[in-house]
Amino acid sequence: WSPWRMNYIKRERTPDTCIFCDAVEHEDGSENLIVKRGKLAFMILNRYPYTSGHVMVVPYAHVSTMDELEKETLNEIMTLIRESIRAIDEVYKPDGYNLGANLGSAAGAGIAGHVHFHVVPRWEGDTNFMTSVSKTRVLPEDLCETYDHLKDNWPK
């Protein structure tokens, strides 16, 4: 059951719209899912997560390649990734993480025009047939709850 997907399915689609650039234009909260804003990048929950706590770290600069990012932006992205791991550790206590970026549509990037980095918490035994056979994910928690947990436990 994924009730939050209906808004995505029914949304007005415009090819020039970037979900990340759009999100930063709105006030932070469970609507835009931005947990933390930095000076050059921000951390946002993945609206269609692989697991609870799946976040993305995104530069404000709308660029599609790593080469287009300034050194200061790359440094802040790494800091936000580290802080994301600390917050996720506090709330969910995962056994490990997948970290990465899909650069370009051929690599699986759903938003190829705006580079972003995934932080995916993992637990021993959390892989099952649902994802591999049914292309379905089972999440134990609503996104608004995940947002509240991570926002409340962000490193000070």
PDB file of C-alpha atoms in Angstrom:
ATOM      1  CA  TRP A   1       0.000   0.000   0.000  1.00  0.00           C
ATOM      2  CA  SER A   2       1.604   3.264  -1.126  1.00  0.00           C
ATOM      3  CA  PRO A   3      -1.012   6.008  -0.733  1.00  0.00           C
ATOM      4  CA  TRP A   4       1.494   8.810  -1.328  1.00  0.00           C
ATOM      5  CA  ARG A   5       2.097   7.656  -4.919  1.00  0.00           C
ATOM      6  CA  MET A   6      -1.329   8.821  -6.133  1.00  0.00           C
ATOM      7  CA  ASN A   7      -0.295  12.490  -5.895  1.00  0.00           C
ATOM      8  CA  TYR A   8       2.734  11.648  -8.045  1.00  0.00           C
ATOM      9  CA  ILE A   9       0.635   9.766 -10.593  1.00  0.00           C
ATOM     10  CA  LYS A  10      -1.928  12.579 -10.870  1.00  0.00           C
ATOM     11  CA  ARG A  11       0.514  15.490 -10.833  1.00  0.00           C
ATOM     12  CA  GLU A  12       0.697  17.930 -13.706  1.00  0.00           C
ATOM     13  CA  ARG A  13       3.785  17.060 -15.718  1.00  0.00           C
ATOM     14  CA  THR A  14       5.905  19.718 -17.335  1.00  0.00           C
ATOM     15  CA  PRO A  15       9.187  18.675 -18.931  1.00  0.00           C
ATOM     16  CA  ASP A  16      11.019  21.806 -17.751  1.00  0.00           C
ATOM     17  CA  THR A  17      10.221  21.217 -14.077  1.00  0.00           C
ATOM     18  CA  CYS A  18      12.921  19.877 -11.758  1.00  0.00           C
ATOM     19  CA  ILE A  19      11.561  18.308  -8.574  1.00  0.00           C
ATOM     20  CA  PHE A  20      14.644  19.421  -6.625  1.00  0.00           C
ATOM     21  CA  CYS A  21      14.533  23.032  -7.815  1.00  0.00           C
ATOM     22  CA  ASP A  22      10.796  23.057  -7.136  1.00  0.00           C
ATOM     23  CA  ALA A  23      11.216  21.638  -3.615  1.00  0.00           C
ATOM     24  CA  VAL A  24      13.631  24.370  -2.494  1.00  0.00           C
ATOM     25  CA  GLU A  25      11.061  27.018  -3.442  1.00  0.00           C
ATOM     26  CA  HIS A  26       8.695  25.772  -0.713  1.00  0.00           C
ATOM     27  CA  GLU A  27       8.748  25.990   3.071  1.00  0.00           C
ATOM     28  CA  ASP A  28      10.355  22.985   4.748  1.00  0.00           C
ATOM     29  CA  GLY A  29       8.030  20.361   6.103  1.00  0.00           C
ATOM     30  CA  SER A  30       6.490  17.029   5.300  1.00  0.00           C
ATOM     31  CA  GLU A  31       5.136  18.435   2.013  1.00  0.00           C
ATOM     32  CA  ASN A  32       8.527  19.094   0.407  1.00  0.00           C
ATOM     33  CA  LEU A  33      10.446  16.590   2.595  1.00  0.00           C
ATOM     34  CA  ILE A  34      13.546  18.796   2.989  1.00  0.00           C
ATOM     35  CA  VAL A  35      15.022  17.887   6.367  1.00  0.00           C
ATOM     36  CA  LYS A  36      18.138  20.059   6.255  1.00  0.00           C
ATOM     37  CA  ARG A  37      19.268  23.028   4.173  1.00  0.00           C
ATOM     38  CA  GLY A  38      22.903  23.942   3.925  1.00  0.00           C
ATOM     39  CA  LYS A  39      24.500  26.902   2.179  1.00  0.00           C
ATOM     40  CA  LEU A  40      25.199  25.058  -1.108  1.00  0.00           C
ATOM     41  CA  ALA A  41      23.220  21.806  -0.817  1.00  0.00           C
ATOM     42  CA  PHE A  42      20.293  20.248   1.015  1.00  0.00           C
ATOM     43  CA  MET A  43      19.059  16.890   2.249  1.00  0.00           C
ATOM     44  CA  ILE A  44      15.629  15.645   1.167  1.00  0.00           C
ATOM     45  CA  LEU A  45      13.772  12.396   1.759  1.00  0.00           C
ATOM     46  CA  ASN A  46      13.327  10.214  -1.288  1.00  0.00           C
ATOM     47  CA  ARG A  47       9.571  10.316  -1.988  1.00  0.00           C
ATOM     48  CA  TYR A  48       9.749   6.733  -3.352  1.00  0.00           C
ATOM     49  CA  PRO A  49      12.328   5.176  -1.013  1.00  0.00           C
ATOM     50  CA  TYR A  50      13.966   1.775  -1.175  1.00  0.00           C
ATOM     51  CA  THR A  51      13.867   1.657   2.635  1.00  0.00           C
ATOM     52  CA  SER A  52      12.716   3.884   5.484  1.00  0.00           C
ATOM     53  CA  GLY A  53      15.297   6.620   5.951  1.00  0.00           C
ATOM     54  CA  HIS A  54      16.348   6.716   2.254  1.00  0.00           C
ATOM     55  CA  VAL A  55      17.502  10.294   1.667  1.00  0.00           C
ATOM     56  CA  MET A  56      19.142  12.274  -1.091  1.00  0.00           C
ATOM     57  CA  VAL A  57      21.726  15.034  -0.806  1.00  0.00           C
ATOM     58  CA  VAL A  58      21.285  17.579  -3.578  1.00  0.00           C
ATOM     59  CA  PRO A  59      23.224  20.694  -4.597  1.00  0.00           C
ATOM     60  CA  TYR A  60      21.180  23.852  -5.116  1.00  0.00           C
ATOM     61  CA  ALA A  61      22.990  24.280  -8.442  1.00  0.00           C
ATOM     62  CA  HIS A  62      20.955  22.675 -11.219  1.00  0.00           C
ATOM     63  CA  VAL A  63      23.763  20.769 -12.935  1.00  0.00           C
ATOM     64  CA  SER A  64      23.908  17.281 -14.396  1.00  0.00           C
ATOM     65  CA  THR A  65      27.586  16.338 -13.925  1.00  0.00           C
ATOM     66  CA  MET A  66      30.113  16.153 -11.116  1.00  0.00           C
ATOM     67  CA  ASP A  67      32.507  18.350 -13.098  1.00  0.00           C
ATOM     68  CA  GLU A  68      30.047  21.232 -12.919  1.00  0.00           C
ATOM     69  CA  LEU A  69      30.044  21.249  -9.104  1.00  0.00           C
ATOM     70  CA  GLU A  70      32.352  23.629  -7.276  1.00  0.00           C
ATOM     71  CA  LYS A  71      34.768  22.193  -4.701  1.00  0.00           C
ATOM     72  CA  GLU A  72      32.913  23.948  -1.851  1.00  0.00           C
ATOM     73  CA  THR A  73      29.639  22.345  -2.963  1.00  0.00           C
ATOM     74  CA  LEU A  74      31.231  18.899  -3.101  1.00  0.00           C
ATOM     75  CA  ASN A  75      32.624  19.424   0.412  1.00  0.00           C
ATOM     76  CA  GLU A  76      29.214  20.428   1.753  1.00  0.00           C
ATOM     77  CA  ILE A  77      27.563  17.457   0.043  1.00  0.00           C
ATOM     78  CA  MET A  78      29.966  15.100   1.827  1.00  0.00           C
ATOM     79  CA  THR A  79      29.281  16.853   5.151  1.00  0.00           C
ATOM     80  CA  LEU A  80      25.515  16.485   4.629  1.00  0.00           C
ATOM     81  CA  ILE A  81      25.972  12.805   3.741  1.00  0.00           C
ATOM     82  CA  ARG A  82      27.883  12.304   6.997  1.00  0.00           C
ATOM     83  CA  GLU A  83      25.219  14.181   8.986  1.00  0.00           C
ATOM     84  CA  SER A  84      22.482  12.147   7.260  1.00  0.00           C
ATOM     85  CA  ILE A  85      24.177   8.930   8.348  1.00  0.00           C
ATOM     86  CA  ARG A  86      24.402  10.213  11.925  1.00  0.00           C
ATOM     87  CA  ALA A  87      20.685  11.101  11.993  1.00  0.00           C
ATOM     88  CA  ILE A  88      19.658   7.805  10.387  1.00  0.00           C
ATOM     89  CA  ASP A  89      21.894   5.892  12.832  1.00  0.00           C
ATOM     90  CA  GLU A  90      20.179   7.643  15.745  1.00  0.00           C
ATOM     91  CA  VAL A  91      16.674   6.806  14.545  1.00  0.00           C
ATOM     92  CA  TYR A  92      16.892   3.500  12.663  1.00  0.00           C
ATOM     93  CA  LYS A  93      20.161   1.849  13.735  1.00  0.00           C
ATOM     94  CA  PRO A  94      20.877   0.206  10.350  1.00  0.00           C
ATOM     95  CA  ASP A  95      23.585  -2.391   9.843  1.00  0.00           C
ATOM     96  CA  GLY A  96      25.076  -0.599   6.841  1.00  0.00           C
ATOM     97  CA  TYR A  97      24.497   1.850   3.990  1.00  0.00           C
ATOM     98  CA  ASN A  98      24.466   2.116   0.242  1.00  0.00           C
ATOM     99  CA  LEU A  99      25.811   5.487  -0.915  1.00  0.00           C
ATOM    100  CA  GLY A 100      25.867   6.606  -4.492  1.00  0.00           C
ATOM    101  CA  ALA A 101      24.803   8.650  -7.452  1.00  0.00           C
ATOM    102  CA  ASN A 102      23.298   7.595 -10.756  1.00  0.00           C
ATOM    103  CA  LEU A 103      24.948   9.930 -13.243  1.00  0.00           C
ATOM    104  CA  GLY A 104      22.982  10.079 -16.489  1.00  0.00           C
ATOM    105  CA  SER A 105      19.838   8.290 -17.558  1.00  0.00           C
ATOM    106  CA  ALA A 106      21.836   5.312 -18.873  1.00  0.00           C
ATOM    107  CA  ALA A 107      23.064   4.781 -15.306  1.00  0.00           C
ATOM    108  CA  GLY A 108      19.526   4.809 -13.952  1.00  0.00           C
ATOM    109  CA  ALA A 109      19.163   8.463 -12.943  1.00  0.00           C
ATOM    110  CA  GLY A 110      15.489   9.292 -12.607  1.00  0.00           C
ATOM    111  CA  ILE A 111      16.355  13.003 -12.544  1.00  0.00           C
ATOM    112  CA  ALA A 112      19.345  13.072 -14.889  1.00  0.00           C
ATOM    113  CA  GLY A 113      19.423  16.859 -15.207  1.00  0.00           C
ATOM    114  CA  HIS A 114      20.135  17.546 -11.514  1.00  0.00           C
ATOM    115  CA  VAL A 115      22.928  15.514  -9.932  1.00  0.00           C
ATOM    116  CA  HIS A 116      22.082  14.081  -6.490  1.00  0.00           C
ATOM    117  CA  PHE A 117      23.422  11.495  -4.062  1.00  0.00           C
ATOM    118  CA  HIS A 118      21.521   8.680  -2.368  1.00  0.00           C
ATOM    119  CA  VAL A 119      22.007   7.543   1.230  1.00  0.00           C
ATOM    120  CA  VAL A 120      20.167   4.238   1.729  1.00  0.00           C
ATOM    121  CA  PRO A 121      20.199   2.540   5.141  1.00  0.00           C
ATOM    122  CA  ARG A 122      20.367  -1.269   5.034  1.00  0.00           C
ATOM    123  CA  TRP A 123      19.762  -4.041   7.538  1.00  0.00           C
ATOM    124  CA  GLU A 124      20.969  -7.627   7.611  1.00  0.00           C
ATOM    125  CA  GLY A 125      18.305  -9.698   5.859  1.00  0.00           C
ATOM    126  CA  ASP A 126      16.391  -6.699   4.445  1.00  0.00           C
ATOM    127  CA  THR A 127      16.480  -8.042   0.908  1.00  0.00           C
ATOM    128  CA  ASN A 128      13.563 -10.195  -0.135  1.00  0.00           C
ATOM    129  CA  PHE A 129      11.613 -11.322  -3.173  1.00  0.00           C
ATOM    130  CA  MET A 130       9.276  -8.287  -3.180  1.00  0.00           C
ATOM    131  CA  THR A 131      11.841  -5.903  -4.700  1.00  0.00           C
ATOM    132  CA  SER A 132      13.522  -8.340  -7.059  1.00  0.00           C
ATOM    133  CA  VAL A 133      10.474 -10.241  -8.328  1.00  0.00           C
ATOM    134  CA  SER A 134       7.516  -7.888  -7.901  1.00  0.00           C
ATOM    135  CA  LYS A 135       9.306  -4.541  -8.213  1.00  0.00           C
ATOM    136  CA  THR A 136       7.479  -3.638  -5.008  1.00  0.00           C
ATOM    137  CA  ARG A 137       8.888  -2.139  -1.844  1.00  0.00           C
ATOM    138  CA  VAL A 138       7.436  -2.697   1.596  1.00  0.00           C
ATOM    139  CA  LEU A 139       8.088   0.158   4.010  1.00  0.00           C
ATOM    140  CA  PRO A 140       7.258  -0.046   7.700  1.00  0.00           C
ATOM    141  CA  GLU A 141       6.729   3.689   8.135  1.00  0.00           C
ATOM    142  CA  ASP A 142       4.907   6.602   6.485  1.00  0.00           C
ATOM    143  CA  LEU A 143       7.135   9.314   4.932  1.00  0.00           C
ATOM    144  CA  CYS A 144       5.776  12.009   7.281  1.00  0.00           C
ATOM    145  CA  GLU A 145       6.910   9.911  10.257  1.00  0.00           C
ATOM    146  CA  THR A 146      10.342   9.435   8.678  1.00  0.00           C
ATOM    147  CA  TYR A 147      10.563  13.202   8.108  1.00  0.00           C
ATOM    148  CA  ASP A 148       9.696  13.953  11.754  1.00  0.00           C
ATOM    149  CA  HIS A 149      12.165  11.367  13.089  1.00  0.00           C
ATOM    150  CA  LEU A 150      15.112  12.618  11.006  1.00  0.00           C
ATOM    151  CA  LYS A 151      14.295  16.314  11.523  1.00  0.00           C
ATOM    152  CA  ASP A 152      14.129  15.791  15.313  1.00  0.00           C
ATOM    153  CA  ASN A 153      17.380  13.793  15.381  1.00  0.00           C
ATOM    154  CA  TRP A 154      19.571  15.844  13.034  1.00  0.00           C
ATOM    155  CA  PRO A 155      23.061  16.326  14.545  1.00  0.00           C
ATOM    156  CA  LYS A 156      23.343  19.623  16.422  1.00  0.00           C
TER     157      LYS A 156
END
